[in-house]
Coordinates of C-alpha atoms in Angstrom, one line a residue:
Chain A
M1 CA 62.9 -40.8 -4.3
N2 CA 61.6 -44.3 -4.9
E3 CA 58.9 -44.5 -2.1
I4 CA 56.4 -42.1 -0.7
K5 CA 54.0 -42.2 2.2
L6 CA 50.9 -40.1 2.0
F7 CA 48.0 -38.8 4.1
C8 CA 44.9 -38.9 1.9
P9 CA 42.3 -36.6 3.5
A10 CA 38.6 -37.1 3.9
T11 CA 36.5 -34.3 2.3
V12 CA 33.0 -32.8 2.6
A13 CA 31.2 -32.2 -0.7
N14 CA 27.9 -30.5 -1.5
L15 CA 28.4 -27.9 1.1
S16 CA 24.8 -26.8 1.6
C17 CA 24.1 -23.9 -0.8
G18 CA 27.2 -25.1 -2.7
F19 CA 25.4 -28.3 -3.8
D20 CA 27.4 -30.0 -6.5
V21 CA 30.1 -27.3 -6.7
L22 CA 31.6 -26.6 -3.3
G23 CA 33.7 -28.9 -1.0
L24 CA 36.3 -28.8 1.7
C25 CA 39.2 -30.8 2.9
L26 CA 39.6 -32.3 6.4
E27 CA 42.8 -32.5 8.3
G28 CA 41.8 -34.8 11.1
I29 CA 40.7 -37.9 9.2
G30 CA 42.2 -39.6 6.2
D31 CA 43.8 -42.8 4.8
E32 CA 47.4 -43.6 4.5
M33 CA 49.0 -44.7 1.3
I34 CA 52.5 -45.9 0.4
I35 CA 53.6 -45.8 -3.2
R36 CA 56.9 -47.4 -4.5
K37 CA 58.4 -47.2 -7.9
S38 CA 58.6 -50.6 -9.6
N39 CA 60.4 -51.8 -12.7
E40 CA 57.2 -53.4 -13.8
K41 CA 54.9 -51.2 -15.8
G42 CA 51.4 -50.4 -14.5
I43 CA 50.1 -50.4 -11.0
R44 CA 50.1 -53.3 -8.5
I45 CA 48.1 -53.0 -5.3
T46 CA 50.1 -55.1 -2.8
K47 CA 48.2 -54.5 0.4
I48 CA 44.9 -53.0 1.6
T49 CA 44.1 -52.7 5.3
G50 CA 41.0 -51.3 7.0
A51 CA 38.6 -52.2 4.3
D52 CA 37.5 -55.1 2.1
L53 CA 38.4 -53.6 -1.3
P54 CA 39.6 -55.3 -4.5
L55 CA 43.3 -55.7 -5.1
E56 CA 42.8 -55.9 -8.9
T57 CA 44.0 -52.6 -10.4
E58 CA 41.1 -52.2 -12.8
K59 CA 38.5 -52.8 -10.0
N60 CA 40.1 -50.4 -7.5
V61 CA 39.5 -46.7 -7.4
A62 CA 43.2 -45.9 -6.8
G63 CA 44.2 -48.4 -9.4
V64 CA 42.0 -46.8 -12.1
A65 CA 43.0 -43.3 -11.2
G66 CA 46.7 -44.2 -11.2
M67 CA 46.4 -46.0 -14.5
A68 CA 44.7 -43.0 -16.1
L69 CA 47.7 -40.9 -15.0
L70 CA 50.2 -43.5 -16.1
N71 CA 48.6 -43.8 -19.5
H72 CA 48.9 -40.0 -19.9
L73 CA 52.5 -39.9 -18.8
N74 CA 53.5 -43.0 -20.8
L75 CA 56.2 -44.2 -18.4
E76 CA 58.6 -47.1 -18.8
F77 CA 58.1 -48.2 -15.3
G78 CA 55.3 -48.7 -12.8
F79 CA 54.2 -48.5 -9.1
E80 CA 53.3 -50.7 -6.2
I81 CA 50.9 -49.3 -3.7
E82 CA 49.7 -50.1 -0.2
I83 CA 46.4 -48.6 1.0
H84 CA 45.5 -48.2 4.6
K85 CA 41.9 -47.2 4.8
K86 CA 40.6 -45.2 7.7
I87 CA 37.7 -43.5 6.0
K88 CA 34.8 -45.8 5.9
A89 CA 33.3 -46.6 2.5
G90 CA 29.8 -45.1 2.1
S91 CA 30.2 -42.6 4.9
G92 CA 29.8 -39.6 2.7
I93 CA 33.1 -38.0 3.4
G94 CA 35.0 -39.0 0.3
S95 CA 36.4 -42.4 1.0
S96 CA 37.0 -43.3 -2.7
A97 CA 38.1 -39.7 -3.5
A98 CA 40.9 -40.0 -0.9
S99 CA 42.3 -43.0 -2.7
A100 CA 41.9 -41.5 -6.1
A101 CA 43.5 -38.3 -5.0
G102 CA 46.3 -40.0 -3.0
I103 CA 47.5 -42.1 -5.9
V104 CA 47.7 -39.3 -8.5
V105 CA 49.4 -36.9 -6.1
G106 CA 51.8 -39.6 -4.9
I107 CA 52.9 -40.7 -8.4
N108 CA 53.3 -37.0 -9.4
E109 CA 55.5 -36.4 -6.3
L110 CA 57.7 -39.5 -7.1
L111 CA 58.2 -38.1 -10.6
G112 CA 59.3 -34.7 -9.4
N113 CA 55.9 -33.1 -10.0
P114 CA 55.6 -32.9 -13.8
L115 CA 52.0 -31.8 -13.4
L116 CA 50.4 -29.1 -11.3
R117 CA 48.0 -30.3 -8.6
K118 CA 45.1 -28.9 -10.5
E119 CA 46.1 -30.9 -13.5
L120 CA 45.8 -34.1 -11.5
I121 CA 42.1 -33.7 -10.9
P122 CA 40.8 -35.3 -14.2
F123 CA 42.8 -38.4 -13.5
A124 CA 41.5 -38.8 -10.0
M125 CA 38.0 -38.3 -11.5
E126 CA 38.5 -41.5 -13.5
G127 CA 38.8 -43.3 -10.2
E128 CA 35.7 -41.6 -8.9
F129 CA 33.9 -42.7 -12.0
L130 CA 34.6 -46.4 -11.1
A131 CA 33.1 -45.7 -7.6
S132 CA 30.0 -43.9 -8.6
V133 CA 29.5 -44.2 -12.4
S134 CA 29.6 -40.4 -12.6
Y135 CA 32.5 -38.0 -13.4
H136 CA 32.6 -35.6 -10.5
A137 CA 35.2 -33.5 -8.8
D138 CA 33.3 -32.6 -5.6
N139 CA 35.5 -34.7 -3.4
V140 CA 38.7 -35.2 -5.4
A141 CA 39.2 -31.5 -5.9
P142 CA 39.4 -30.6 -2.2
A143 CA 41.3 -33.8 -1.5
I144 CA 44.0 -32.8 -4.0
L145 CA 44.0 -29.0 -3.6
G146 CA 43.0 -28.6 0.1
G147 CA 40.9 -25.7 1.6
F148 CA 37.6 -25.1 0.0
T149 CA 37.2 -25.8 -3.7
L150 CA 34.6 -24.5 -6.1
V151 CA 33.9 -26.4 -9.3
R152 CA 33.0 -23.4 -11.5
S153 CA 32.6 -25.5 -14.6
Y154 CA 32.9 -29.1 -15.8
D155 CA 33.1 -28.2 -19.5
P156 CA 35.9 -27.3 -19.5
L157 CA 36.8 -28.3 -16.0
E158 CA 37.7 -25.4 -13.8
V159 CA 38.3 -25.6 -10.1
I160 CA 38.9 -22.6 -7.9
K161 CA 40.7 -23.0 -4.5
I162 CA 39.7 -20.8 -1.6
K163 CA 41.8 -20.8 1.5
S164 CA 39.9 -21.5 4.7
P165 CA 39.4 -18.8 7.3
K166 CA 41.8 -19.8 10.0
D167 CA 39.4 -20.3 12.9
L168 CA 37.0 -22.6 11.0
F169 CA 36.6 -26.1 12.3
V170 CA 34.5 -29.0 11.1
T171 CA 32.5 -31.5 13.1
I172 CA 31.4 -34.6 11.3
I173 CA 29.0 -37.2 12.6
H174 CA 28.7 -40.4 10.7
P175 CA 25.6 -42.5 11.6
H176 CA 26.1 -46.1 10.7
I177 CA 23.3 -46.4 8.2
E178 CA 23.5 -46.9 4.5
V179 CA 22.4 -44.1 2.1
K180 CA 22.6 -45.4 -1.5
T181 CA 24.1 -42.7 -3.7
S182 CA 21.7 -43.8 -6.5
E183 CA 18.7 -43.1 -4.2
A184 CA 20.1 -39.8 -2.9
R185 CA 20.3 -38.8 -6.5
S186 CA 17.0 -40.1 -7.7
I187 CA 15.2 -38.5 -4.9
L188 CA 16.1 -35.0 -6.2
P189 CA 13.7 -33.3 -8.6
K190 CA 14.9 -32.8 -12.1
E191 CA 13.5 -29.2 -12.1
I192 CA 13.4 -26.7 -9.4
P193 CA 11.5 -23.4 -9.0
L194 CA 13.5 -20.4 -10.3
K195 CA 12.8 -18.7 -7.0
T196 CA 14.4 -21.5 -5.1
A197 CA 17.4 -21.5 -7.4
I198 CA 17.8 -17.8 -6.8
T199 CA 17.7 -18.3 -3.0
Q200 CA 20.4 -21.0 -3.4
W201 CA 22.8 -18.8 -5.5
G202 CA 22.2 -15.8 -3.3
N203 CA 23.4 -17.9 -0.4
L204 CA 26.3 -19.4 -2.4
G205 CA 27.4 -15.8 -3.2
G206 CA 27.2 -15.0 0.5
L207 CA 29.2 -18.1 1.5
I208 CA 32.0 -17.4 -1.0
S209 CA 32.1 -13.8 0.1
G210 CA 32.2 -14.9 3.7
L211 CA 35.2 -17.2 3.0
Y212 CA 37.2 -14.4 1.4
T213 CA 36.4 -11.8 4.0
E214 CA 36.6 -14.3 6.9
D215 CA 33.2 -13.2 8.0
Y216 CA 32.1 -16.2 10.1
E217 CA 28.6 -14.9 10.8
L218 CA 28.0 -14.4 7.1
I219 CA 29.3 -17.9 6.4
G220 CA 26.8 -19.2 9.0
R221 CA 23.9 -17.3 7.5
S222 CA 24.7 -18.5 4.1
L223 CA 25.0 -22.2 4.9
Q224 CA 21.5 -23.0 3.8
D225 CA 20.5 -25.6 1.2
V226 CA 17.0 -25.1 -0.1
V227 CA 17.5 -27.5 -3.0
A228 CA 18.9 -30.9 -2.0
E229 CA 18.6 -31.0 1.8
P230 CA 14.8 -30.8 2.0
Y231 CA 14.7 -34.1 0.1
R232 CA 17.9 -35.9 1.2
K233 CA 17.4 -35.3 4.9
N234 CA 14.6 -37.8 4.8
L235 CA 17.2 -40.5 4.2
I236 CA 19.0 -39.7 7.4
P237 CA 17.2 -40.4 10.7
E238 CA 17.6 -37.7 13.3
F239 CA 18.9 -35.2 10.7
D240 CA 16.6 -32.4 11.9
N241 CA 17.5 -33.1 15.6
V242 CA 21.2 -33.1 14.9
K243 CA 21.0 -29.8 13.0
K244 CA 18.9 -28.2 15.7
V245 CA 21.2 -29.3 18.5
A246 CA 24.3 -28.2 16.4
L247 CA 22.9 -24.7 15.8
E248 CA 21.7 -24.3 19.4
N249 CA 25.2 -25.1 20.5
G250 CA 26.9 -22.5 18.4
A251 CA 27.6 -24.2 15.1
L252 CA 27.7 -21.6 12.2
G253 CA 25.9 -24.1 10.0
C254 CA 25.0 -27.7 9.5
G255 CA 24.2 -29.9 6.5
I256 CA 24.5 -33.2 4.8
S257 CA 28.1 -34.2 3.8
G258 CA 28.2 -35.4 0.2
S259 CA 25.0 -37.4 -0.3
G260 CA 25.1 -38.5 3.3
P261 CA 24.7 -40.2 5.7
S262 CA 27.4 -38.1 7.4
I263 CA 26.3 -34.7 8.7
Y264 CA 28.8 -31.8 8.9
T265 CA 28.9 -28.7 10.9
L266 CA 31.1 -25.6 10.5
N267 CA 32.2 -23.8 13.6
K268 CA 34.2 -20.9 14.7
S269 CA 36.9 -22.2 17.0
Y270 CA 38.0 -25.7 18.0
K271 CA 36.2 -25.4 21.3
T272 CA 32.8 -24.8 19.7
A273 CA 33.4 -27.7 17.3
E274 CA 34.2 -30.0 20.2
N275 CA 31.2 -28.8 22.1
V276 CA 29.0 -29.3 19.1
A277 CA 30.5 -32.8 18.6
N278 CA 29.6 -33.7 22.2
E279 CA 26.1 -32.5 21.9
I280 CA 25.2 -34.1 18.6
K281 CA 26.6 -37.4 19.8
K282 CA 23.8 -37.4 22.4
V283 CA 21.2 -37.4 19.6
Y284 CA 22.3 -40.7 18.2
S285 CA 23.2 -42.1 21.6
K286 CA 19.4 -42.1 22.3
T287 CA 18.9 -44.3 19.2
K288 CA 20.1 -47.8 18.2
I289 CA 22.2 -46.3 15.5
G290 CA 25.9 -46.5 15.9
F291 CA 28.0 -43.5 14.9
D292 CA 31.5 -41.9 14.7
V293 CA 32.3 -38.3 15.4
Y294 CA 35.2 -36.3 14.1
T295 CA 36.4 -32.8 14.8
S296 CA 38.9 -31.4 12.4
K297 CA 40.6 -28.3 11.2
I298 CA 40.3 -27.6 7.5
C299 CA 43.3 -29.0 5.7
D300 CA 44.8 -26.3 3.4
N301 CA 47.1 -28.6 1.6
G302 CA 45.1 -31.5 0.3
V303 CA 47.0 -34.9 0.2
I304 CA 50.1 -34.6 2.4
K305 CA 53.5 -36.2 1.9
L306 CA 54.3 -37.9 5.3
K307 CA 57.8 -39.1 4.3
Chain B
M1 CA 23.5 22.1 6.2
N2 CA 20.1 22.9 4.7
E3 CA 20.7 22.0 1.1
I4 CA 22.5 19.2 -0.7
K5 CA 23.3 18.4 -4.3
L6 CA 23.8 14.8 -5.3
F7 CA 24.9 12.6 -8.1
C8 CA 22.5 9.6 -8.3
P9 CA 24.2 6.9 -10.3
A10 CA 22.9 4.5 -12.9
T11 CA 23.3 0.8 -12.1
V12 CA 23.4 -2.6 -13.8
A13 CA 21.4 -5.3 -12.2
N14 CA 21.0 -9.0 -13.0
L15 CA 24.7 -9.3 -13.8
S16 CA 24.5 -12.5 -15.9
C17 CA 25.0 -15.5 -13.6
G18 CA 24.1 -13.1 -10.7
F19 CA 20.5 -12.9 -12.0
D20 CA 18.3 -11.3 -9.4
V21 CA 21.1 -11.0 -6.8
L22 CA 24.1 -9.1 -8.3
G23 CA 24.4 -5.5 -9.4
L24 CA 27.0 -2.8 -9.9
C25 CA 27.1 1.0 -9.7
L26 CA 28.2 3.2 -12.6
E27 CA 30.3 6.4 -12.3
G28 CA 29.9 7.9 -15.7
I29 CA 26.1 8.3 -15.9
G30 CA 23.6 9.4 -13.3
D31 CA 21.0 12.0 -12.4
E32 CA 21.4 15.1 -10.2
M33 CA 19.2 15.9 -7.3
I34 CA 19.0 18.9 -5.0
I35 CA 17.3 18.5 -1.6
R36 CA 16.5 21.3 0.7
K37 CA 15.2 21.3 4.2
S38 CA 11.8 22.9 4.5
N39 CA 9.6 23.9 7.4
E40 CA 6.7 22.1 5.8
K41 CA 6.4 18.5 6.7
G42 CA 6.6 15.9 3.9
I43 CA 8.2 16.0 0.6
R44 CA 7.5 18.5 -2.2
I45 CA 8.9 18.0 -5.6
T46 CA 9.5 21.5 -7.0
K47 CA 11.2 20.7 -10.3
I48 CA 11.9 17.8 -12.6
T49 CA 14.0 18.3 -15.8
G50 CA 15.1 15.7 -18.4
A51 CA 12.0 13.5 -18.1
D52 CA 8.2 13.7 -18.0
L53 CA 7.6 12.4 -14.5
P54 CA 4.9 13.3 -12.0
L55 CA 5.5 16.0 -9.4
E56 CA 3.0 14.5 -7.0
T57 CA 4.9 13.0 -4.1
E58 CA 2.8 9.9 -3.9
K59 CA 3.2 9.2 -7.7
N60 CA 6.9 9.9 -7.8
V61 CA 9.5 7.2 -7.0
A62 CA 11.7 9.7 -5.1
G63 CA 8.6 11.0 -3.3
V64 CA 7.5 7.6 -2.2
A65 CA 11.0 6.5 -1.1
G66 CA 11.6 9.8 0.7
M67 CA 8.2 9.6 2.5
A68 CA 9.0 6.0 3.6
L69 CA 12.1 7.3 5.3
L70 CA 10.4 10.4 6.7
N71 CA 7.6 8.2 8.2
H72 CA 10.3 6.1 9.9
L73 CA 12.2 9.1 11.2
N74 CA 9.1 11.0 12.3
L75 CA 10.5 14.5 11.7
E76 CA 8.9 17.8 12.5
F77 CA 10.0 19.3 9.1
G78 CA 10.2 18.3 5.5
F79 CA 12.1 18.6 2.2
E80 CA 11.9 20.1 -1.2
I81 CA 13.6 18.3 -4.1
E82 CA 14.6 19.0 -7.6
I83 CA 15.3 16.1 -9.9
H84 CA 17.4 16.5 -13.0
K85 CA 17.1 13.2 -14.9
K86 CA 19.8 12.1 -17.2
I87 CA 19.1 8.3 -17.1
K88 CA 16.3 7.5 -19.5
A89 CA 13.3 5.8 -18.0
G90 CA 13.0 2.2 -19.3
S91 CA 16.6 2.0 -20.3
G92 CA 17.4 -0.9 -18.0
I93 CA 20.1 0.9 -16.0
G94 CA 18.2 1.8 -12.9
S95 CA 16.5 5.1 -13.7
S96 CA 13.9 4.8 -10.9
A97 CA 16.5 3.4 -8.5
A98 CA 18.7 6.4 -8.9
S99 CA 15.9 8.6 -7.8
A100 CA 14.9 6.3 -4.9
A101 CA 18.5 6.0 -3.8
G102 CA 19.3 9.7 -4.1
I103 CA 16.4 10.9 -2.0
V104 CA 17.1 8.6 0.9
V105 CA 20.9 9.2 0.9
G106 CA 20.3 12.9 0.6
I107 CA 17.9 13.2 3.5
N108 CA 20.1 11.0 5.6
E109 CA 23.1 13.3 4.8
L110 CA 21.1 16.5 5.7
L111 CA 20.2 14.9 9.0
G112 CA 23.8 14.1 9.8
N113 CA 23.6 10.4 8.8
P114 CA 21.4 8.9 11.6
L115 CA 21.2 5.7 9.5
L116 CA 23.9 3.6 7.9
R117 CA 23.8 3.5 4.1
K118 CA 22.8 -0.2 4.3
E119 CA 19.8 0.7 6.4
L120 CA 18.5 3.1 3.8
I121 CA 18.0 0.3 1.3
P122 CA 14.5 -0.8 2.4
F123 CA 13.2 2.8 2.1
A124 CA 14.5 3.1 -1.4
M125 CA 12.9 -0.2 -2.2
E126 CA 9.5 1.4 -1.4
G127 CA 10.2 3.8 -4.3
E128 CA 11.1 0.9 -6.6
F129 CA 7.9 -0.8 -5.7
L130 CA 6.0 2.2 -7.1
A131 CA 8.0 1.9 -10.3
S132 CA 7.7 -1.9 -10.9
V133 CA 5.2 -3.3 -8.4
S134 CA 7.8 -5.5 -6.9
Y135 CA 10.1 -5.1 -3.9
H136 CA 13.6 -5.5 -5.2
A137 CA 17.0 -4.2 -4.3
D138 CA 18.9 -5.1 -7.4
N139 CA 19.4 -1.5 -8.5
V140 CA 18.9 0.5 -5.3
A141 CA 21.5 -1.5 -3.4
P142 CA 24.4 -0.7 -5.8
A143 CA 23.1 2.9 -6.2
I144 CA 23.3 3.4 -2.4
L145 CA 26.4 1.3 -1.6
G146 CA 28.5 1.5 -4.7
G147 CA 30.7 -1.2 -6.1
F148 CA 29.2 -4.6 -6.7
T149 CA 26.3 -5.6 -4.4
L150 CA 25.0 -9.1 -3.7
V151 CA 21.5 -9.5 -2.3
R152 CA 22.2 -12.6 -0.3
S153 CA 18.7 -12.8 1.1
Y154 CA 15.4 -10.8 1.0
D155 CA 14.0 -12.3 4.1
P156 CA 15.6 -10.9 6.1
L157 CA 17.2 -8.4 3.7
E158 CA 20.9 -8.8 3.6
V159 CA 23.1 -7.0 1.0
I160 CA 26.8 -7.6 0.8
K161 CA 29.1 -5.0 -0.9
I162 CA 32.1 -6.1 -2.9
K163 CA 34.6 -3.5 -4.0
S164 CA 35.3 -3.5 -7.7
P165 CA 38.7 -4.6 -9.0
K166 CA 40.3 -1.3 -10.0
D167 CA 40.8 -1.9 -13.7
L168 CA 37.2 -2.9 -14.4
F169 CA 35.3 -0.7 -16.8
V170 CA 31.7 -1.0 -18.1
T171 CA 30.4 -0.2 -21.5
I172 CA 26.6 0.1 -21.8
I173 CA 24.7 0.3 -25.0
H174 CA 21.1 1.4 -24.8
P175 CA 19.1 0.7 -28.0
H176 CA 16.0 2.9 -28.1
I177 CA 13.4 0.2 -28.0
E178 CA 10.9 -0.7 -25.3
V179 CA 11.2 -3.9 -23.3
K180 CA 8.2 -4.2 -20.9
T181 CA 9.4 -5.4 -17.5
S182 CA 6.2 -7.4 -17.2
E183 CA 7.0 -9.2 -20.5
A184 CA 10.7 -9.7 -19.5
R185 CA 9.4 -11.3 -16.4
S186 CA 6.6 -13.4 -17.8
I187 CA 8.9 -14.8 -20.5
L188 CA 11.0 -16.6 -17.9
P189 CA 10.1 -20.2 -16.9
K190 CA 8.8 -20.7 -13.4
E191 CA 10.9 -23.8 -13.1
I192 CA 14.4 -24.5 -14.4
P193 CA 16.4 -27.8 -14.7
L194 CA 18.5 -28.5 -11.6
K195 CA 21.5 -29.0 -13.9
T196 CA 21.0 -25.5 -15.3
A197 CA 20.7 -24.0 -11.8
I198 CA 24.0 -25.7 -10.8
T199 CA 25.8 -24.2 -13.8
Q200 CA 24.5 -20.8 -12.9
W201 CA 25.6 -21.0 -9.3
G202 CA 29.0 -22.5 -10.2
N203 CA 29.5 -19.4 -12.4
L204 CA 28.2 -17.0 -9.7
G205 CA 30.7 -18.6 -7.2
G206 CA 33.4 -18.1 -9.8
L207 CA 32.4 -14.4 -10.4
I208 CA 32.4 -13.6 -6.7
S209 CA 35.7 -15.3 -6.3
G210 CA 37.1 -13.3 -9.3
L211 CA 35.9 -10.0 -7.8
Y212 CA 37.7 -10.7 -4.5
T213 CA 40.9 -12.0 -6.1
E214 CA 40.9 -9.4 -8.9
D215 CA 41.1 -12.2 -11.4
Y216 CA 39.8 -10.6 -14.6
E217 CA 40.0 -13.7 -16.7
L218 CA 38.0 -15.6 -14.1
I219 CA 35.4 -12.8 -14.0
G220 CA 35.1 -13.1 -17.8
R221 CA 34.8 -16.9 -17.8
S222 CA 32.1 -16.7 -15.1
L223 CA 30.0 -14.0 -16.7
Q224 CA 27.5 -16.4 -18.2
D225 CA 23.8 -16.5 -17.7
V226 CA 22.2 -19.8 -18.7
V227 CA 18.9 -18.9 -17.0
A228 CA 17.4 -15.6 -18.1
E229 CA 19.5 -14.5 -21.1
P230 CA 18.4 -17.3 -23.4
Y231 CA 14.8 -16.1 -23.1
R232 CA 15.2 -12.3 -22.6
K233 CA 17.7 -11.8 -25.4
N234 CA 14.9 -12.5 -27.8
L235 CA 13.3 -9.2 -26.7
I236 CA 16.5 -7.3 -27.8
P237 CA 17.2 -7.1 -31.5
E238 CA 20.9 -7.6 -32.3
F239 CA 21.7 -8.9 -28.8
D240 CA 23.7 -11.9 -30.2
N241 CA 25.6 -9.7 -32.6
V242 CA 26.5 -7.1 -29.9
K243 CA 27.7 -9.8 -27.6
K244 CA 29.8 -11.5 -30.3
V245 CA 31.4 -8.2 -31.3
A246 CA 32.0 -7.2 -27.7
L247 CA 33.7 -10.5 -26.9
E248 CA 35.7 -10.5 -30.2
N249 CA 37.0 -7.0 -29.2
G250 CA 38.3 -8.0 -25.8
A251 CA 35.3 -7.6 -23.5
L252 CA 35.5 -9.9 -20.5
G253 CA 31.8 -10.6 -20.6
C254 CA 28.5 -9.2 -21.9
G255 CA 24.9 -9.5 -20.9
I256 CA 21.6 -7.9 -20.5
S257 CA 21.5 -5.0 -18.0
G258 CA 18.5 -5.4 -15.7
S259 CA 15.7 -6.7 -17.8
G260 CA 17.0 -4.8 -20.8
P261 CA 17.0 -3.3 -23.4
S262 CA 20.4 -2.0 -22.4
I263 CA 23.4 -4.4 -22.8
Y264 CA 26.4 -4.2 -20.6
T265 CA 30.0 -5.4 -21.1
L266 CA 32.7 -5.6 -18.5
N267 CA 36.2 -4.8 -19.6
K268 CA 39.7 -4.7 -18.2
S269 CA 41.0 -1.2 -18.8
Y270 CA 39.3 2.0 -20.1
K271 CA 40.9 1.5 -23.5
T272 CA 39.3 -1.8 -24.1
A273 CA 35.9 -0.5 -22.9
E274 CA 36.2 2.4 -25.3
N275 CA 37.2 0.1 -28.1
V276 CA 34.3 -2.2 -27.3
A277 CA 31.9 0.8 -27.2
N278 CA 33.1 1.9 -30.7
E279 CA 32.6 -1.6 -32.1
I280 CA 29.2 -2.4 -30.7
K281 CA 27.9 1.0 -31.8
K282 CA 28.5 -0.2 -35.4
V283 CA 26.0 -3.0 -34.9
Y284 CA 23.1 -0.7 -34.2
S285 CA 24.4 1.9 -36.7
K286 CA 23.5 -0.7 -39.4
T287 CA 19.9 -0.8 -38.2
K288 CA 17.2 1.9 -37.8
I289 CA 17.3 1.6 -34.1
G290 CA 18.7 4.7 -32.3
F291 CA 21.0 4.1 -29.3
D292 CA 23.2 5.7 -26.6
V293 CA 26.6 4.3 -25.5
Y294 CA 28.3 5.0 -22.2
T295 CA 31.7 3.9 -20.9
S296 CA 32.2 4.1 -17.2
K297 CA 34.3 3.1 -14.3
I298 CA 32.5 1.3 -11.5
C299 CA 31.6 3.8 -8.8
D300 CA 32.7 2.6 -5.5
N301 CA 30.7 5.1 -3.4
G302 CA 27.1 5.0 -4.6
V303 CA 25.2 8.2 -4.5
I304 CA 27.8 11.1 -4.2
K305 CA 27.4 14.4 -2.5
L306 CA 28.3 17.1 -5.0
K307 CA 28.1 20.1 -2.6

């Protein structure tokens, strides 16, 4: 195989009580990437559509992640890549992670999978570092592994994959505003009350339990974030209204996707997710803020080989 | 049925990363309790062996918990109880919880189980309040439900039961020293770094995941407490040595039971638990501190009807 075409999924990180540790992979939205073997060493980005991103390897998330993998594998040849972006940069659903995940999975596939998918995560994190000047796996882990992913530890890195309950559907609304990751970070307190922390990890325990036992109501009750959301929601106009409308219309839970501005809801059944999508649209329709809405199953595979 | 005899199990609360939310139920150590229907309303404690505890209903943990249940049920009759304590008070393995759990389960059994076991927890918590002036379910929840229990939320109270992986065995060492609960509490910081909290809930997520997937190694890697143990271990002489010896001898994890002074270890297989028990004994044997050691399976039933 000399060429591969991939679907590189969007992801939701910082899933409420799973702040900084829990993410999920979307099936309904993602980029496409084509990767070809080339006699020339290194990575050459030949085409990018859908976004104004640098073609220079060392300035491009996919380029950096790919090079990290190539340096590890020490190959005598290289790759050409085309990136067709559909996930908007800065939307909070893992645009850079999709590219970083896509390139490492794609190269690994072209080589006959010398590495396990889990082992690819650190290389994709190198790409994420270029995008956000921080090593994090919140988005690349679900993009590579699919389902829900829990980053149990960074030192050493350990990611646990949890299969999604089958009737769980996600609705995402992306209001067209900018939330600077740096501001979303600096707005959080460095210290939190022990009592608040205990509430958060009680809910995280409940959420993980709900995912394993497919207890949708428990998942809903557990989807609370008493740590980051109270601060970060102030950066997203209408957040409280969207959440209220989502819950009133049957969503199990609702929170900020990543560091925003996208808002995610989890729902039992596609029908509920669609209904929630229609209702939360109306919130932003009353404002001057443009938006996109997506309804999606949770993708249990991560990056998918299209041909 | 007019009389019931019960095994009221010891429990381990504050399971490392599950500080304040996660506990487990022991099979190998517990009190016995006999409860008889009586024509007289209320609860009369007729006999206590094994401990110097008050016979007055309103001063006794079992008395208070039982009365809380009776007041709820509004019965025309009452109960006499005998308590045979085997769990030492102040050992950190839920001595008061065993009594509080036993009385409510026993009365409920004698009445033909009008309430679910889960519904008994708040009444047992009334007993715990007498013992520690705080409403907590850390020990009564596992004592009533068995297995592992997660207190997802106190407001409203929600406890989730998780069955124990079948090869999991507990070793407990109880050094004969006093750790005042008030000191164990006041020694903890009111605020903790957000980063520390994230480490804790990453591990809790890993632990819950390990319990559902019966992944013993993951359970072991997750059994870390970066929040309470660094402070509380200073109240327990030889804690670091016990932990080191336990881990070197194959324990999956080791931590403080409740607020101490008992130390628990989780182990895969009875043989390992026994071996760990023998090795950690040696640590205290070299000191002037007396101790008890117990090795136990995890009890999946909670309070057990003996006849």
